[in-house]
XYZ file of N, CA and C in Angstrom:
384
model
N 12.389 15.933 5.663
C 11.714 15.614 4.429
C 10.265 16.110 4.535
N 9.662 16.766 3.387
C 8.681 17.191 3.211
C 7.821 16.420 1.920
N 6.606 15.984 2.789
C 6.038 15.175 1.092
C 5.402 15.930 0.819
N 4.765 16.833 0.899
C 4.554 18.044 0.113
C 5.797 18.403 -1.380
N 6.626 18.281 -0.668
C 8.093 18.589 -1.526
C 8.773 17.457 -2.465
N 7.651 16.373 -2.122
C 8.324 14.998 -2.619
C 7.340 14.701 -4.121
N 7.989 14.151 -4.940
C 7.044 13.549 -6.316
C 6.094 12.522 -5.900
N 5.315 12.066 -6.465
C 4.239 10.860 -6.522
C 5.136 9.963 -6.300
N 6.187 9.627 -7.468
C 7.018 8.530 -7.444
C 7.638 8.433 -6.510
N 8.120 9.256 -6.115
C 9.111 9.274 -4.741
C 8.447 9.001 -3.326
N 7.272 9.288 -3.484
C 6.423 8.708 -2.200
C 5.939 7.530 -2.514
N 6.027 7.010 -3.410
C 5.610 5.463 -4.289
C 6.626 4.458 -3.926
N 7.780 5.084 -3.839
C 9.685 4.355 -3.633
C 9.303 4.313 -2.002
N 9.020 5.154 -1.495
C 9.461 5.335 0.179
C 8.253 4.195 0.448
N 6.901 4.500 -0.460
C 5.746 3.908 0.272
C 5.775 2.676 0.403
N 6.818 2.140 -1.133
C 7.228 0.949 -1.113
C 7.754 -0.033 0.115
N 8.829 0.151 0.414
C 9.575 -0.490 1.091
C 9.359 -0.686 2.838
N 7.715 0.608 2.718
C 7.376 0.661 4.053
C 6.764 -0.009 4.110
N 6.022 -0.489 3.296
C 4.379 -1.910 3.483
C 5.231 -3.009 3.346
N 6.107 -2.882 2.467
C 6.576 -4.468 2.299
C 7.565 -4.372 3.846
N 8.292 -3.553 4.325
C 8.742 -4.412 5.673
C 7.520 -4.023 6.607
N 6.593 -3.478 6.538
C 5.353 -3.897 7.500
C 4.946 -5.251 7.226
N 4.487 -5.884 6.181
C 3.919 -6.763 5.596
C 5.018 -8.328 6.213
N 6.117 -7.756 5.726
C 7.127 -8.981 6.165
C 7.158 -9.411 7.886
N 7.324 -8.023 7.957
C 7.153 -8.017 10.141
C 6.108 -8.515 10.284
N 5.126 -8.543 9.999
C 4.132 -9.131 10.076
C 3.872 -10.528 9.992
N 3.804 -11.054 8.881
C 4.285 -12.093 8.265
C 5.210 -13.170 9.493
N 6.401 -12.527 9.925
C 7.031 -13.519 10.464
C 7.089 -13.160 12.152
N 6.160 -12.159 12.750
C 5.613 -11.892 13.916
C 4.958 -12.821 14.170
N 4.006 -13.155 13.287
C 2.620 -14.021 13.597
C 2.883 -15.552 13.465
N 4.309 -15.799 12.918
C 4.603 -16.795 12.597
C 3.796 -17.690 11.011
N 3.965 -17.073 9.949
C 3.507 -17.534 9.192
C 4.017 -18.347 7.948
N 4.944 -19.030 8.740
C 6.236 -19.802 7.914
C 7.336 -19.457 7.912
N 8.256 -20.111 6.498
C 9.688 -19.395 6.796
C 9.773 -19.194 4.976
N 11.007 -19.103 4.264
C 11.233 -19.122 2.970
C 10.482 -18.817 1.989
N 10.026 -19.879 1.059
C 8.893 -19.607 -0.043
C 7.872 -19.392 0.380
N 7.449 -19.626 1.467
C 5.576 -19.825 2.284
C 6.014 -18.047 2.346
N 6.783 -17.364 3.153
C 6.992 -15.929 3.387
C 6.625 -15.334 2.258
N 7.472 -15.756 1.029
C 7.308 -15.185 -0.044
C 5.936 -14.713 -1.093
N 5.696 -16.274 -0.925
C 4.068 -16.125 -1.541
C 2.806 -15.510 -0.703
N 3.171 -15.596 0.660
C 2.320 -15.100 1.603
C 2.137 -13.638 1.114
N 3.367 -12.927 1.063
C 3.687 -11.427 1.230
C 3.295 -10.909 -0.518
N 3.108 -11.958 -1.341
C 2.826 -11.646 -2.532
C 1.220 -10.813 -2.070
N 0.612 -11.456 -1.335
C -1.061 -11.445 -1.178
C -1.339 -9.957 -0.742
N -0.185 -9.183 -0.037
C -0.234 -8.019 0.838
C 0.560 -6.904 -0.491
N 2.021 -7.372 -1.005
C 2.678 -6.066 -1.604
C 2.887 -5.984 -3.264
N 1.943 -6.947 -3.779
C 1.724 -7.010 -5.291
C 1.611 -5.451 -5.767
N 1.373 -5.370 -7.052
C 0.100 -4.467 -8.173
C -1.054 -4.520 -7.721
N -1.689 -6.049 -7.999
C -2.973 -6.280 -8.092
C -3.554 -6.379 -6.632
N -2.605 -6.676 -5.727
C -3.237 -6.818 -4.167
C -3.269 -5.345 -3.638
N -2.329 -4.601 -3.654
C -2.342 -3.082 -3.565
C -3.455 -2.271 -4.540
N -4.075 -2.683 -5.474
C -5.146 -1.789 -6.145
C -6.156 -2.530 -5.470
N -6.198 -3.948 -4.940
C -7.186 -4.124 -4.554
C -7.556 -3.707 -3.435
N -6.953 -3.520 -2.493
C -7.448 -3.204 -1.027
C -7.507 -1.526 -0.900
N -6.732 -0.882 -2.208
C -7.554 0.324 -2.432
C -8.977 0.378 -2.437
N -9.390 -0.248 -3.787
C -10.538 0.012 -4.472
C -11.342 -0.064 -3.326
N -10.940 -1.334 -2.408
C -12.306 -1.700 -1.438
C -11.957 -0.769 -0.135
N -11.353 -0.199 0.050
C -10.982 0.916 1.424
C -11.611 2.410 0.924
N -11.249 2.354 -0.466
C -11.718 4.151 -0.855
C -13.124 4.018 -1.021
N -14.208 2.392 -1.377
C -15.155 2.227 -1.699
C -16.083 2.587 -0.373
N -15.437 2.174 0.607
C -15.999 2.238 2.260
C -15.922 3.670 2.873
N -15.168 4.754 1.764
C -14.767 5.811 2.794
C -14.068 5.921 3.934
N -12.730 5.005 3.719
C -11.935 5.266 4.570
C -10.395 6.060 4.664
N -10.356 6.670 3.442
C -9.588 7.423 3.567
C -10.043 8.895 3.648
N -9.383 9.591 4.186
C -9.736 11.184 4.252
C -9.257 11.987 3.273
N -9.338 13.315 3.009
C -8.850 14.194 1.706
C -7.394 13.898 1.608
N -6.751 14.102 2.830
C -5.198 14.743 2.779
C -4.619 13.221 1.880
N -5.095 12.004 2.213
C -4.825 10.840 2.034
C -4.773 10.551 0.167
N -6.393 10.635 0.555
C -6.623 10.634 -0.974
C -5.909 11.635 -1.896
N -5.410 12.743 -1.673
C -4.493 13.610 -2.532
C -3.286 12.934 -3.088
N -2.805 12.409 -1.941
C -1.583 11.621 -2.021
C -1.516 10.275 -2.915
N -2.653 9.760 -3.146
C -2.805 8.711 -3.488
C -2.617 9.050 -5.682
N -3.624 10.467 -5.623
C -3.429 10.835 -6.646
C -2.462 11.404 -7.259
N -1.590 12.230 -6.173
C -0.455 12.489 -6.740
C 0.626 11.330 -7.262
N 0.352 10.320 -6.820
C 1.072 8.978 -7.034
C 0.747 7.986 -8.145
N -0.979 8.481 -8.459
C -1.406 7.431 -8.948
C -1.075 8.206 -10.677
N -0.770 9.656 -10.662
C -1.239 10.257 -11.770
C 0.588 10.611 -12.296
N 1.366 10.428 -11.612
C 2.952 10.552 -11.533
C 2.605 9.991 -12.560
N 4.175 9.854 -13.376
C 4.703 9.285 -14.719
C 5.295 8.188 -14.155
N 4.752 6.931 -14.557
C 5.051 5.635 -13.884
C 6.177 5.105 -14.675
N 7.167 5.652 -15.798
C 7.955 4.418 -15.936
C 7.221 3.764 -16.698
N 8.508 2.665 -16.775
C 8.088 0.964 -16.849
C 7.213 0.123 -16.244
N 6.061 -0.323 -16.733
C 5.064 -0.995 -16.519
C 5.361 -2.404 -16.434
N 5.280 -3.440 -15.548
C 5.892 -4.495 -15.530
C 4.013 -4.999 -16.842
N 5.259 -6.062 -17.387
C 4.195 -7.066 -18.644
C 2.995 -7.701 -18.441
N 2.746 -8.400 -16.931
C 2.059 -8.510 -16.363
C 1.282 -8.112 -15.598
N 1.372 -6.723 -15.395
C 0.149 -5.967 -14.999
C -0.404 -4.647 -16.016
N -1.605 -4.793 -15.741
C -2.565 -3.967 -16.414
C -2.058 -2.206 -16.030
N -2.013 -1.681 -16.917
C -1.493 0.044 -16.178
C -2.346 0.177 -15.115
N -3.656 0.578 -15.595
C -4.915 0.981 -14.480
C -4.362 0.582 -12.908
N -4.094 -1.282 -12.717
C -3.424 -1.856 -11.448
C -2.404 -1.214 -11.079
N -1.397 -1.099 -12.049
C -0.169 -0.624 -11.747
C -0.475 0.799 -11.318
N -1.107 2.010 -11.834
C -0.921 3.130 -11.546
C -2.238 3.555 -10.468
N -2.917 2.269 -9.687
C -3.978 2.068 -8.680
C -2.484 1.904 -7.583
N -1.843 0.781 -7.855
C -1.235 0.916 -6.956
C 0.353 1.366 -6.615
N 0.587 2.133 -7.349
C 1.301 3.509 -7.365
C 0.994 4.084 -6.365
N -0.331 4.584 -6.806
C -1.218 5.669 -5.215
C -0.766 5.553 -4.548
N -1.572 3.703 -4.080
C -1.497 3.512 -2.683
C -0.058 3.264 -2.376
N 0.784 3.198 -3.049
C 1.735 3.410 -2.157
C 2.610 4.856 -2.499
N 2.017 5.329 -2.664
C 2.580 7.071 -2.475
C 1.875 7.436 -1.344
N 0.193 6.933 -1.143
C -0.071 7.471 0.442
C 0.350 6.880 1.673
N 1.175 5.698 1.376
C 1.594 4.891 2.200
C 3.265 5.725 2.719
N 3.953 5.741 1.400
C 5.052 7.089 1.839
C 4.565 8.108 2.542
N 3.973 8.756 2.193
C 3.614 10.405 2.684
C 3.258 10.200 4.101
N 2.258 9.166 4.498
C 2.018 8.835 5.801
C 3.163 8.656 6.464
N 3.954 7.870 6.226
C 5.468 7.553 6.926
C 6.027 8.974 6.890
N 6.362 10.100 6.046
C 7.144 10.563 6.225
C 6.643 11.901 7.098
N 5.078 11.576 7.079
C 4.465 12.571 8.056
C 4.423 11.991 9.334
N 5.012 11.011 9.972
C 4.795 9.930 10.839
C 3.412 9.852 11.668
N 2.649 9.211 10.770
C 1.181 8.644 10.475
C 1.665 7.196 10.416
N 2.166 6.777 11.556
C 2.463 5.352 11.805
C 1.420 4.712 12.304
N 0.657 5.002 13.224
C -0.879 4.852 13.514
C -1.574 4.596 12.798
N -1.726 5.306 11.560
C -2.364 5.406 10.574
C -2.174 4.176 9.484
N -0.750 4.463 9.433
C -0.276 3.081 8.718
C -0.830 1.862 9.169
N -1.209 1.800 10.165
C -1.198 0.286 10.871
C -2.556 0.330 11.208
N -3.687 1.092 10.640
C -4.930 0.895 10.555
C -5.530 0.493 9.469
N -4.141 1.317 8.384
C -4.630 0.571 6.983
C -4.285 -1.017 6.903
N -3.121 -0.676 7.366
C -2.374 -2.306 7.284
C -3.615 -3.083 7.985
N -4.231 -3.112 9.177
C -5.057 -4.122 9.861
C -6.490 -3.933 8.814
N -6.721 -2.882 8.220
C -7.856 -3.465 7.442
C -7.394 -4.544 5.809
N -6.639 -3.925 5.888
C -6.070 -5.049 4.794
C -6.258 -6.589 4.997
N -5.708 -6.672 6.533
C -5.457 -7.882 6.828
C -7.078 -8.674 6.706
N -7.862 -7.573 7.125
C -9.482 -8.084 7.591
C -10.286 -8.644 5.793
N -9.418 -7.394 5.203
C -9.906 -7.891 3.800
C -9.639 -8.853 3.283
N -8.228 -9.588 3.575
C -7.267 -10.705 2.643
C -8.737 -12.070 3.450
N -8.748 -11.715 5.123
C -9.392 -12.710 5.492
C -11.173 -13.051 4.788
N -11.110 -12.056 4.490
C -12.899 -11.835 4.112
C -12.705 -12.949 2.614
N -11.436 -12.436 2.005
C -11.745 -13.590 0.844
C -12.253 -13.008 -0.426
């Protein structure tokens, strides 16, 4: 697989399912409950609004690099579909991006990488 070769959306699908089972491994690594506590926990990490947020404040710091940020736009600027009712497009297609650069990283295996974003995330949820 080539994400070069891949759509926004399609690195949005892959980017998906990679944060949320990072997020979950996580989650129940650290021991952070079981059932609904998991659930709502993992809301905080693989939302709309939690995914545009830890954009806004990661791209605000300069921590992503070009190749990253491309990806983010190719994702963020894709044809999104269905907009769930409850989120704002802007959120929704913020966090589109980030998870199209979250695919592309995986499929470039930028697992390292992954798990630098993932730990600043974590530093952010704690900051509050």
């Amino acid at each position: 697989m080539d994400a070069l070769q891949c759509s926004g959306r399609t690195l949005a699908f892959l980017g998906d399912a990679v944060w949320s089972l990072k997020v979950r491994s996580w989650l129940i690594e650290t021991g952070q409950g079981n059932g609904d506590r998991l659930q709502r926990k993992s809301i905080a990490f693989v939302s709309a609004k939690a995914q545009s947020h830890f954009y806004e404040i990661l791209h605000n710091r300069g921590f992503f690099n070009d190749e990253e940020e491309s990806y983010y736009h190719r994702g963020r600027n894709s044809n999104a579909g269905s907009v769930p009712h409850n989120t704002p497009v802007a959120i929704y297609r913020q966090s589109t991006g980030f998870e199209a650069m979250i695919g592309a990283l995986y499929i470039t295996d930028a697992h390292e990488r992954i798990e630098e974003i993932f730990q600043e995330t974590i530093r952010i949820q704690q900051e509050g």
